[in-house]
XYZ file of C-alpha atoms in Angstrom:
601
model
C 69.430 77.129 171.694
C 71.264 80.318 170.559
C 74.356 81.351 172.244
C 74.143 84.188 174.797
C 76.659 86.836 174.660
C 78.051 89.646 176.552
C 79.517 92.630 174.435
C 81.221 95.313 176.658
C 83.560 98.740 175.573
C 87.000 99.672 176.588
C 87.762 97.773 179.765
C 90.760 100.185 180.965
C 91.858 97.850 183.508
C 88.894 98.151 185.646
C 87.853 94.281 185.953
C 86.445 94.302 189.402
C 83.953 96.865 188.237
C 83.371 95.072 184.965
C 82.563 91.704 186.774
C 80.439 93.735 189.310
C 78.284 94.529 186.295
C 78.710 91.290 184.626
C 77.481 89.166 187.743
C 74.403 91.507 187.838
C 73.308 91.244 184.486
C 74.466 87.152 184.812
C 72.060 86.990 187.283
C 68.733 88.743 185.988
C 69.095 87.554 182.536
C 71.766 84.658 182.099
C 73.823 82.409 182.038
C 75.725 83.801 179.267
C 78.695 82.273 177.585
C 81.493 84.754 176.673
C 82.245 88.049 177.133
C 83.649 90.192 173.770
C 85.716 93.288 174.897
C 85.619 96.300 172.307
C 88.166 99.400 172.862
C 91.437 99.582 175.197
C 91.297 96.207 177.533
C 94.821 97.290 179.620
C 94.999 100.459 182.454
C 95.262 103.794 181.571
C 97.795 104.120 184.292
C 100.020 102.157 186.779
C 97.802 103.114 189.787
C 95.045 100.802 188.115
C 97.371 97.863 187.561
C 97.399 96.260 190.761
C 93.501 94.721 190.477
C 94.190 94.295 187.063
C 97.267 91.774 187.404
C 95.356 89.868 190.354
C 93.083 88.575 187.531
C 96.183 87.730 185.266
C 97.877 85.970 187.557
C 95.119 83.981 189.318
C 94.291 85.749 192.253
C 90.991 86.589 190.935
C 89.091 84.977 188.374
C 87.511 85.734 184.970
C 83.925 84.375 185.330
C 83.424 83.515 182.262
C 85.456 83.226 178.714
C 86.722 86.719 177.971
C 88.057 87.899 174.575
C 89.541 91.243 173.662
C 90.759 93.170 170.660
C 92.273 96.324 172.380
C 95.847 95.098 173.007
C 97.842 98.491 174.226
C 97.861 99.954 177.714
C 99.745 100.126 180.789
C 101.573 96.496 180.584
C 100.245 95.279 177.888
C 103.094 94.885 176.067
C 104.851 92.935 179.087
C 101.745 90.356 179.289
C 101.091 90.068 175.518
C 105.066 89.112 174.684
C 104.814 86.830 177.501
C 101.435 85.131 176.035
C 103.029 85.372 172.467
C 106.180 83.239 173.698
C 103.959 80.513 175.191
C 104.232 77.253 173.389
C 100.819 76.932 173.944
C 99.944 79.956 171.260
C 102.168 79.097 168.732
C 100.503 77.871 165.346
C 97.363 78.631 163.293
C 95.602 80.823 166.237
C 92.750 82.525 164.869
C 90.579 81.765 168.147
C 92.561 83.614 170.636
C 96.204 83.439 172.283
C 95.541 82.728 175.780
C 96.712 85.044 177.968
C 95.391 83.532 181.490
C 92.431 80.948 182.444
C 89.305 82.282 180.815
C 91.172 85.530 179.223
C 91.750 85.332 175.349
C 93.793 87.846 173.169
C 92.768 88.418 169.746
C 95.747 89.096 167.919
C 95.587 90.751 164.722
C 92.766 89.507 162.632
C 90.878 86.693 162.095
C 88.112 84.462 162.179
C 86.632 81.947 164.409
C 83.694 79.899 165.290
C 82.340 80.707 168.756
C 79.509 78.494 170.259
C 78.469 78.321 166.426
C 78.642 81.942 165.860
C 81.195 83.481 163.027
C 83.498 85.946 164.722
C 85.809 88.334 162.502
C 87.915 90.928 164.248
C 90.662 93.635 163.778
C 92.749 94.411 166.887
C 94.205 97.543 167.773
C 94.620 101.030 166.043
C 95.473 102.144 163.140
C 98.984 103.796 162.881
C 101.788 104.793 160.390
C 104.482 103.740 162.909
C 105.254 99.866 162.988
C 104.386 98.881 166.537
C 104.351 95.324 167.891
C 101.078 95.634 169.855
C 98.160 98.104 169.888
C 98.145 98.513 166.051
C 96.936 96.331 162.991
C 99.215 96.140 160.235
C 98.374 96.060 156.322
C 98.554 92.455 156.050
C 95.904 92.002 159.042
C 93.768 94.002 156.546
C 94.582 92.141 153.766
C 93.592 88.855 155.889
C 89.940 90.279 156.332
C 89.856 90.854 152.845
C 90.313 87.620 152.200
C 87.840 86.240 154.675
C 85.421 88.793 153.382
C 85.626 86.596 150.059
C 84.764 83.166 151.956
C 81.300 81.725 151.645
C 79.034 82.092 154.507
C 77.895 85.139 156.703
C 79.786 86.698 159.471
C 77.707 86.874 162.319
C 79.712 89.343 164.618
C 82.509 91.656 163.934
C 84.600 92.969 166.256
C 86.880 96.504 166.067
C 88.813 98.571 168.162
C 87.624 101.797 166.082
C 84.412 103.065 165.031
C 84.263 103.179 160.943
C 84.118 106.322 159.570
C 80.648 107.559 158.450
C 78.760 105.269 160.106
C 75.882 107.812 161.565
C 75.252 108.602 157.494
C 71.508 108.367 156.756
C 70.893 107.287 160.559
C 67.984 109.223 161.982
C 69.286 112.440 164.116
C 67.186 111.924 167.050
C 69.157 108.521 167.646
C 72.719 109.813 167.554
C 74.308 110.843 171.027
C 74.873 114.494 171.243
C 78.972 114.108 172.340
C 79.136 111.762 168.856
C 79.556 114.670 166.785
C 82.268 116.585 169.018
C 83.929 113.040 169.028
C 87.198 112.387 166.561
C 86.461 110.465 163.315
C 86.190 107.175 162.553
C 88.866 104.563 160.648
C 88.120 104.850 157.613
C 90.107 101.080 156.552
C 86.974 99.757 159.303
C 84.411 101.287 157.068
C 85.986 99.748 154.029
C 86.051 96.249 155.713
C 82.740 96.687 157.045
C 81.122 97.151 153.828
C 83.257 93.842 152.393
C 82.889 91.605 155.411
C 78.953 92.734 155.861
C 78.327 91.195 159.119
C 75.609 90.779 160.904
C 76.589 92.871 164.140
C 79.686 95.019 164.176
C 80.884 96.026 167.959
C 83.338 98.859 168.715
C 84.610 100.629 171.196
C 87.019 103.964 172.425
C 84.888 106.614 171.507
C 83.463 106.203 175.120
C 79.896 106.745 173.585
C 76.953 104.142 173.295
C 74.912 104.029 170.035
C 73.055 101.382 168.816
C 72.434 102.434 165.240
C 69.380 101.725 163.306
C 69.950 98.410 161.097
C 71.282 99.234 157.451
C 71.273 96.955 154.637
C 73.965 95.742 152.470
C 75.297 95.901 148.606
C 74.860 92.774 147.325
C 73.697 90.757 150.521
C 70.046 90.119 151.892
C 70.986 90.491 155.123
C 71.257 93.757 157.344
C 74.046 95.207 159.700
C 73.705 96.429 163.173
C 76.552 98.724 164.585
C 76.573 98.971 168.173
C 79.408 101.340 169.556
C 80.067 101.175 173.617
C 81.009 103.331 176.320
C 84.019 102.270 178.842
C 83.913 100.602 181.784
C 82.776 103.142 185.015
C 82.634 105.634 182.781
C 80.829 108.987 184.471
C 78.262 109.896 182.181
C 77.089 106.223 183.141
C 76.891 105.463 179.208
C 76.042 101.856 178.655
C 79.062 99.762 178.546
C 77.870 96.333 178.569
C 75.274 95.084 175.931
C 73.883 91.412 175.605
C 72.869 89.634 172.501
C 71.751 86.501 171.885
C 71.807 85.597 167.846
C 71.250 82.327 166.454
C 73.961 81.174 163.736
C 73.392 82.511 160.529
C 74.369 78.935 159.143
C 71.622 77.498 160.754
C 69.103 80.041 159.688
C 66.908 79.825 156.659
C 67.306 82.300 154.024
C 63.916 83.444 154.884
C 65.033 84.318 158.068
C 68.279 85.920 156.918
C 66.716 88.328 154.558
C 64.628 89.510 157.239
C 64.163 93.615 157.877
C 62.890 95.984 160.480
C 60.786 98.477 159.100
C 63.780 101.242 160.121
C 65.999 99.886 158.420
C 68.135 102.393 156.295
C 70.573 102.143 153.426
C 74.564 101.864 153.913
C 75.828 104.705 155.740
C 79.082 103.706 153.720
C 77.686 103.919 150.206
C 76.620 107.843 150.896
C 79.472 109.757 149.994
C 81.645 108.521 146.694
C 83.807 105.455 147.396
C 87.154 106.483 148.176
C 90.461 104.765 147.379
C 91.408 102.386 149.965
C 94.648 104.051 151.853
C 96.168 100.378 152.313
C 95.316 99.382 148.963
C 97.459 96.233 148.795
C 98.725 97.078 145.237
C 100.572 100.118 146.802
C 102.067 98.233 149.812
C 106.061 98.834 150.567
C 107.276 95.244 150.645
C 109.318 96.207 153.974
C 106.832 98.580 155.570
C 105.569 95.969 157.966
C 108.159 94.994 160.780
C 105.411 92.259 162.363
C 103.270 90.759 159.987
C 100.456 88.751 161.366
C 98.965 87.557 157.953
C 100.905 83.907 158.126
C 99.830 82.259 161.080
C 99.902 78.598 159.896
C 102.908 77.490 161.785
C 103.764 74.329 160.224
C 106.089 73.158 162.975
C 104.086 73.765 165.479
C 100.976 72.461 163.660
C 103.163 68.914 163.426
C 104.346 69.158 166.990
C 100.485 69.178 168.425
C 99.713 65.676 166.489
C 102.959 64.585 168.514
C 101.581 64.075 172.078
C 104.501 61.726 173.249
C 107.924 63.085 174.267
C 110.240 60.017 173.481
C 112.245 59.275 170.517
C 110.923 55.769 169.636
C 107.630 55.366 167.761
C 103.894 54.052 169.915
C 103.160 51.136 167.863
C 99.607 51.249 169.178
C 99.449 54.359 167.581
C 101.366 53.966 164.627
C 99.229 51.154 163.685
C 95.800 51.748 165.089
C 95.531 55.626 164.688
C 95.020 55.989 168.405
C 96.331 55.090 171.851
C 95.087 54.637 175.328
C 97.449 56.010 177.102
C 97.369 59.465 175.443
C 99.317 62.103 176.336
C 100.877 59.966 179.211
C 102.076 57.234 176.344
C 106.117 57.472 176.930
C 106.244 56.918 172.849
C 105.751 59.132 170.226
C 102.587 59.757 168.346
C 103.420 60.381 164.939
C 100.813 61.295 162.499
C 103.236 61.028 159.638
C 104.528 57.818 160.735
C 101.149 56.658 161.102
C 100.289 57.576 157.652
C 103.752 55.886 156.158
C 102.933 52.471 157.999
C 99.462 52.722 156.203
C 100.650 52.711 152.656
C 103.098 49.460 153.846
C 105.965 51.090 155.221
C 107.837 48.858 157.731
C 106.971 49.866 161.542
C 110.809 48.910 162.382
C 112.154 50.856 159.411
C 110.169 54.037 160.656
C 111.258 53.620 163.906
C 114.660 52.669 163.426
C 115.725 53.239 160.308
C 116.473 49.922 159.618
C 114.958 46.229 159.537
C 117.021 43.153 160.678
C 114.692 41.185 158.159
C 116.143 42.786 155.160
C 114.359 41.028 151.942
C 112.424 38.654 154.095
C 110.362 41.795 155.189
C 106.779 42.016 153.597
C 106.543 45.359 153.985
C 108.128 48.629 152.507
C 111.807 50.367 153.848
C 111.213 53.483 151.495
C 109.379 56.622 152.764
C 106.882 57.891 149.727
C 106.463 61.900 148.983
C 103.526 63.178 151.289
C 100.873 65.472 149.641
C 98.823 64.965 146.783
C 99.784 62.342 145.572
C 97.588 59.066 144.520
C 98.117 56.490 146.909
C 96.964 52.932 147.236
C 93.750 51.909 148.414
C 95.223 49.084 150.061
C 97.032 50.147 153.125
C 99.866 47.690 153.809
C 100.368 46.096 150.111
C 103.521 45.838 147.962
C 106.709 46.113 148.574
C 108.894 48.910 147.927
C 108.971 48.699 143.913
C 105.507 49.092 143.682
C 104.851 52.999 142.799
C 101.217 54.594 142.630
C 102.524 57.294 140.221
C 103.613 54.857 137.664
C 101.033 54.217 135.170
C 101.712 50.175 135.017
C 101.361 49.667 138.750
C 98.642 48.455 139.917
C 97.899 50.738 142.739
C 97.710 53.674 140.283
C 94.453 55.342 140.387
C 93.808 55.982 136.857
C 90.569 57.580 137.277
C 92.107 60.865 138.658
C 94.399 60.933 135.210
C 93.549 64.220 133.387
C 95.888 64.288 130.123
C 98.837 61.992 129.188
C 101.598 63.249 127.121
C 105.104 61.447 125.972
C 106.873 62.480 128.873
C 104.399 63.748 131.589
C 101.284 63.489 132.462
C 98.455 65.652 134.601
C 96.380 63.976 137.275
C 93.702 65.498 139.959
C 95.716 65.920 143.347
C 94.039 63.470 146.268
C 92.542 65.114 148.596
C 92.656 68.932 146.837
C 93.256 72.210 148.580
C 91.020 74.052 146.226
C 89.155 73.143 143.083
C 91.683 72.507 140.251
C 94.334 71.692 142.168
C 96.340 69.175 139.869
C 100.017 67.430 139.813
C 102.167 67.334 137.004
C 103.568 63.545 137.220
C 106.844 62.248 135.090
C 105.904 58.949 132.746
C 109.346 57.765 133.794
C 109.816 56.646 137.219
C 112.236 59.557 138.419
C 112.624 60.869 142.148
C 111.921 64.689 140.604
C 111.199 66.842 137.734
C 114.525 68.334 138.108
C 116.184 64.722 137.582
C 114.567 64.459 133.948
C 116.124 65.019 130.434
C 116.249 68.434 129.042
C 114.190 67.463 126.133
C 111.147 66.666 128.378
C 111.728 70.342 129.727
C 109.898 71.307 126.813
C 106.335 69.413 127.339
C 106.676 70.235 130.854
C 106.529 73.915 130.053
C 104.081 73.352 127.850
C 102.106 72.148 130.561
C 102.870 74.803 133.416
C 102.148 77.590 130.555
C 98.642 75.595 129.532
C 97.693 75.800 133.500
C 98.755 79.299 134.053
C 96.637 80.257 130.731
C 93.441 78.032 132.181
C 93.690 79.966 135.524
C 94.103 83.314 134.087
C 90.821 82.660 132.233
C 89.527 82.082 135.814
C 90.959 85.519 137.456
C 93.612 83.278 139.171
C 97.189 82.727 139.118
C 98.904 79.147 139.876
C 101.947 78.285 142.185
C 103.996 75.483 141.355
C 106.277 73.678 144.285
C 108.021 70.122 144.200
C 109.416 68.546 147.190
C 112.368 66.742 146.497
C 113.594 64.560 148.886
C 116.413 61.896 148.677
C 113.664 59.224 149.939
C 111.067 60.187 147.352
C 110.433 57.261 145.177
C 108.621 59.233 141.977
C 108.406 62.961 141.430
C 104.837 65.170 141.429
C 104.983 68.715 140.869
C 102.361 70.615 142.320
C 99.896 73.049 140.639
C 97.581 75.075 142.685
C 95.628 78.430 141.975
C 94.730 80.922 143.855
C 92.861 84.533 143.210
C 94.692 86.912 141.537
C 94.113 89.215 143.999
C 95.960 86.865 146.742
C 99.040 86.470 144.236
C 101.096 89.784 145.990
C 101.311 88.126 149.394
C 102.555 84.523 147.639
C 106.297 85.336 148.299
C 105.577 87.098 151.808
C 103.479 84.235 153.094
C 106.495 81.635 151.451
C 109.063 83.574 153.155
C 107.045 84.119 156.680
C 106.577 80.310 156.994
C 110.748 79.796 156.255
C 110.972 82.415 159.446
C 109.064 79.973 161.096
C 111.258 77.039 160.446
C 114.215 79.301 160.881
C 115.434 79.361 157.330
C 115.511 81.440 154.352
C 114.528 81.035 150.773
C 117.070 81.790 147.972
C 114.970 84.064 145.647
C 115.749 84.550 142.262
C 113.660 85.957 139.592
C 113.458 84.703 135.845
C 111.876 86.250 132.727
C 110.246 82.654 131.507
C 109.450 79.149 133.120
C 112.078 77.654 130.839
C 115.000 79.825 132.275
C 114.221 79.157 135.855
C 113.672 75.345 135.515
C 117.580 75.655 133.563
C 118.451 77.393 137.494
C 116.741 74.672 139.248
C 118.062 71.650 137.349
C 121.629 72.986 138.112
C 120.472 72.706 141.829
C 120.350 69.104 141.961
C 122.969 66.702 143.381
C 121.448 63.705 144.114
C 122.428 63.796 147.756
C 120.309 66.167 148.993
C 116.930 67.141 149.584
C 115.742 70.573 148.028
C 112.069 72.537 148.122
C 111.075 74.916 145.598
C 108.490 77.125 144.270
C 107.733 79.012 141.357
C 105.831 81.825 142.036
C 103.783 84.418 139.950
C 106.057 87.016 138.151
C 108.585 84.658 137.260
C 109.848 84.429 140.996
C 111.703 81.012 141.976
C 111.846 80.245 145.956
C 114.545 77.471 146.851
C 115.704 75.838 150.054
C 118.305 73.284 150.432
C 117.131 70.918 152.926
C 119.838 69.863 155.240
C 120.170 66.164 156.137
C 119.022 66.304 159.582
C 117.063 69.446 159.183
C 113.259 68.624 160.275
C 111.388 69.772 156.600
C 108.060 69.335 156.487
C 106.736 67.292 153.391
C 103.195 69.434 153.088
C 105.170 72.780 153.587
C 103.608 73.877 150.249
C 100.494 72.982 150.885
C 100.188 73.812 154.204
C 101.738 77.561 153.506
C 98.895 78.219 150.465
C 96.562 76.961 152.986
C 97.563 79.776 155.415
C 97.412 82.348 152.470
C 93.816 81.375 151.286
C 92.759 81.148 155.089
C 92.008 77.183 154.569
C 93.586 75.883 157.550
C 91.605 72.780 157.697
C 92.125 72.012 154.156
C 95.957 72.026 155.143
C 95.857 68.027 155.648
C 94.853 66.334 152.195
C 93.063 63.537 154.275
C 90.307 66.256 155.565
C 89.807 66.454 151.760
C 89.176 63.275 150.283
C 86.402 62.240 148.174
C 84.751 58.846 147.157
C 86.188 57.578 143.861
C 82.438 58.274 142.191
C 83.007 62.153 143.320
C 86.327 62.017 141.895
C 85.383 61.012 138.623
C 82.994 63.548 138.498
C 85.705 66.542 139.546
C 87.880 65.193 136.963
C 85.536 65.181 133.889
C 84.409 68.699 134.988
C 87.818 69.691 135.311
C 88.467 67.898 131.604
C 85.678 69.620 130.088
C 86.946 73.078 131.273
C 90.391 72.510 130.452
C 90.206 70.789 126.601
C 90.477 74.321 124.791
C 94.394 74.758 127.086
C 95.279 70.648 126.920
C 98.298 70.932 125.041
C 97.818 67.031 124.404
C 94.375 67.603 122.443
């Protein structure tokens, strides 16, 4: 059964009037699953604040899940700042910051699933001045452009502003009389809607109701319907609430998706010559954004949400079995990282206490393995610490993942790859980091890196290399993850934003060649401390020395790039596991494409 959704224009804090109307519509045509509000949500003046705050403080209740994008008006900064600081709203939150029961703030931009519907949004207004609330940033726009590149059809696109030019090619008889006198729309929204191609585009702020005829999209078979909504309680009694019940595009057949009505027009946005984007990412100033929202994958919070317990000691039940019947009431820590180490045969006492009294008589490992992208054993709990999943002589190595072998390094498909062609450059010798390798081996490593760069360039991609060098690591691996060239400009910024989340700053250096950058990195190794580094397109190296007691996520690099690529679900390699047969096929496909670049062929 298709979800039933109510759409609403500018609320302006008039919640009593809004929910009186919602109640009426619900009785006659409901029940409805959610209410989506576009345009200004907060009151215009302090006099209207009393009734509004009753809902926020719990005196009155939102009768159904309500989402809004117009994050400005009286009291908006105070309430939204409070919501931003709520621990429940930290981390990767594209599905709305919870303000109170049943009220969700769609901050910045993003995409989420609502009752099976794919919903994208751009919150706030365009502004040349940087403000914390009520305006969208260039990062928000870039995030939506990245979303537009993702597969699948967006069902609903919510914007605060109307798109400029939406009445082009529309029937004059359908255009409201007051619309021609209204201020122009937002050209950035026009550009975004052309790229996203939603099935429905809903906007507010003009105080006018307008349901445009469906229009066809360039390079897409489905049509888009634009709906502009008036404000709640408007004097002209124009329509401010609208009901729809769309079947999610993900469940529709290609024939259903392609259906058009007889009044379908050409796209209004191809009516004039395409304008250069005023927010073209290639022209952006690096210091023009005071509160970027593009980085929303908070690594520390992501880890914390998996750790339900509050005690310092690990829960044996959770670590050994993956679940605990006490759930959040358990007094011990539910740590997924410890669970993963335990599955690889690491001693529970060693994980819990840092030592094991059984010493050499213990049948389990007393060392931690590096996380993310390695070639793990398929025999959890087997072997001692001397066994290594990367050593070619080890019985645990999954040799079917190997792509190319050189004298000092070999190339292998990453286990549970973040994206297609995610590979690892691994020393043949058992070494704790690639930075510990001999200077002679650097020549071969540079050849591998340059060949991967050339291979990715042929596919209009760049490649980011990163390595987590842990004092507790056993066998090094340098990860290589391709990203679209269009996103390369954002890479350094998103790493820096992630660092801010974890309260550290990268040391940033730029070099003319990979070899020069590697010489700098090799000088940073002292053997007694951990570090993380990333090699960014353009010759930039980001380096962070990890303090002994610092809680640094072992999968930091992967999680950052998952945020950049809007692939939150892929941040955990376990969500991307393949069968052995599938892995073998992936390796063969990569080998055939990479062969002309392979330095060992």
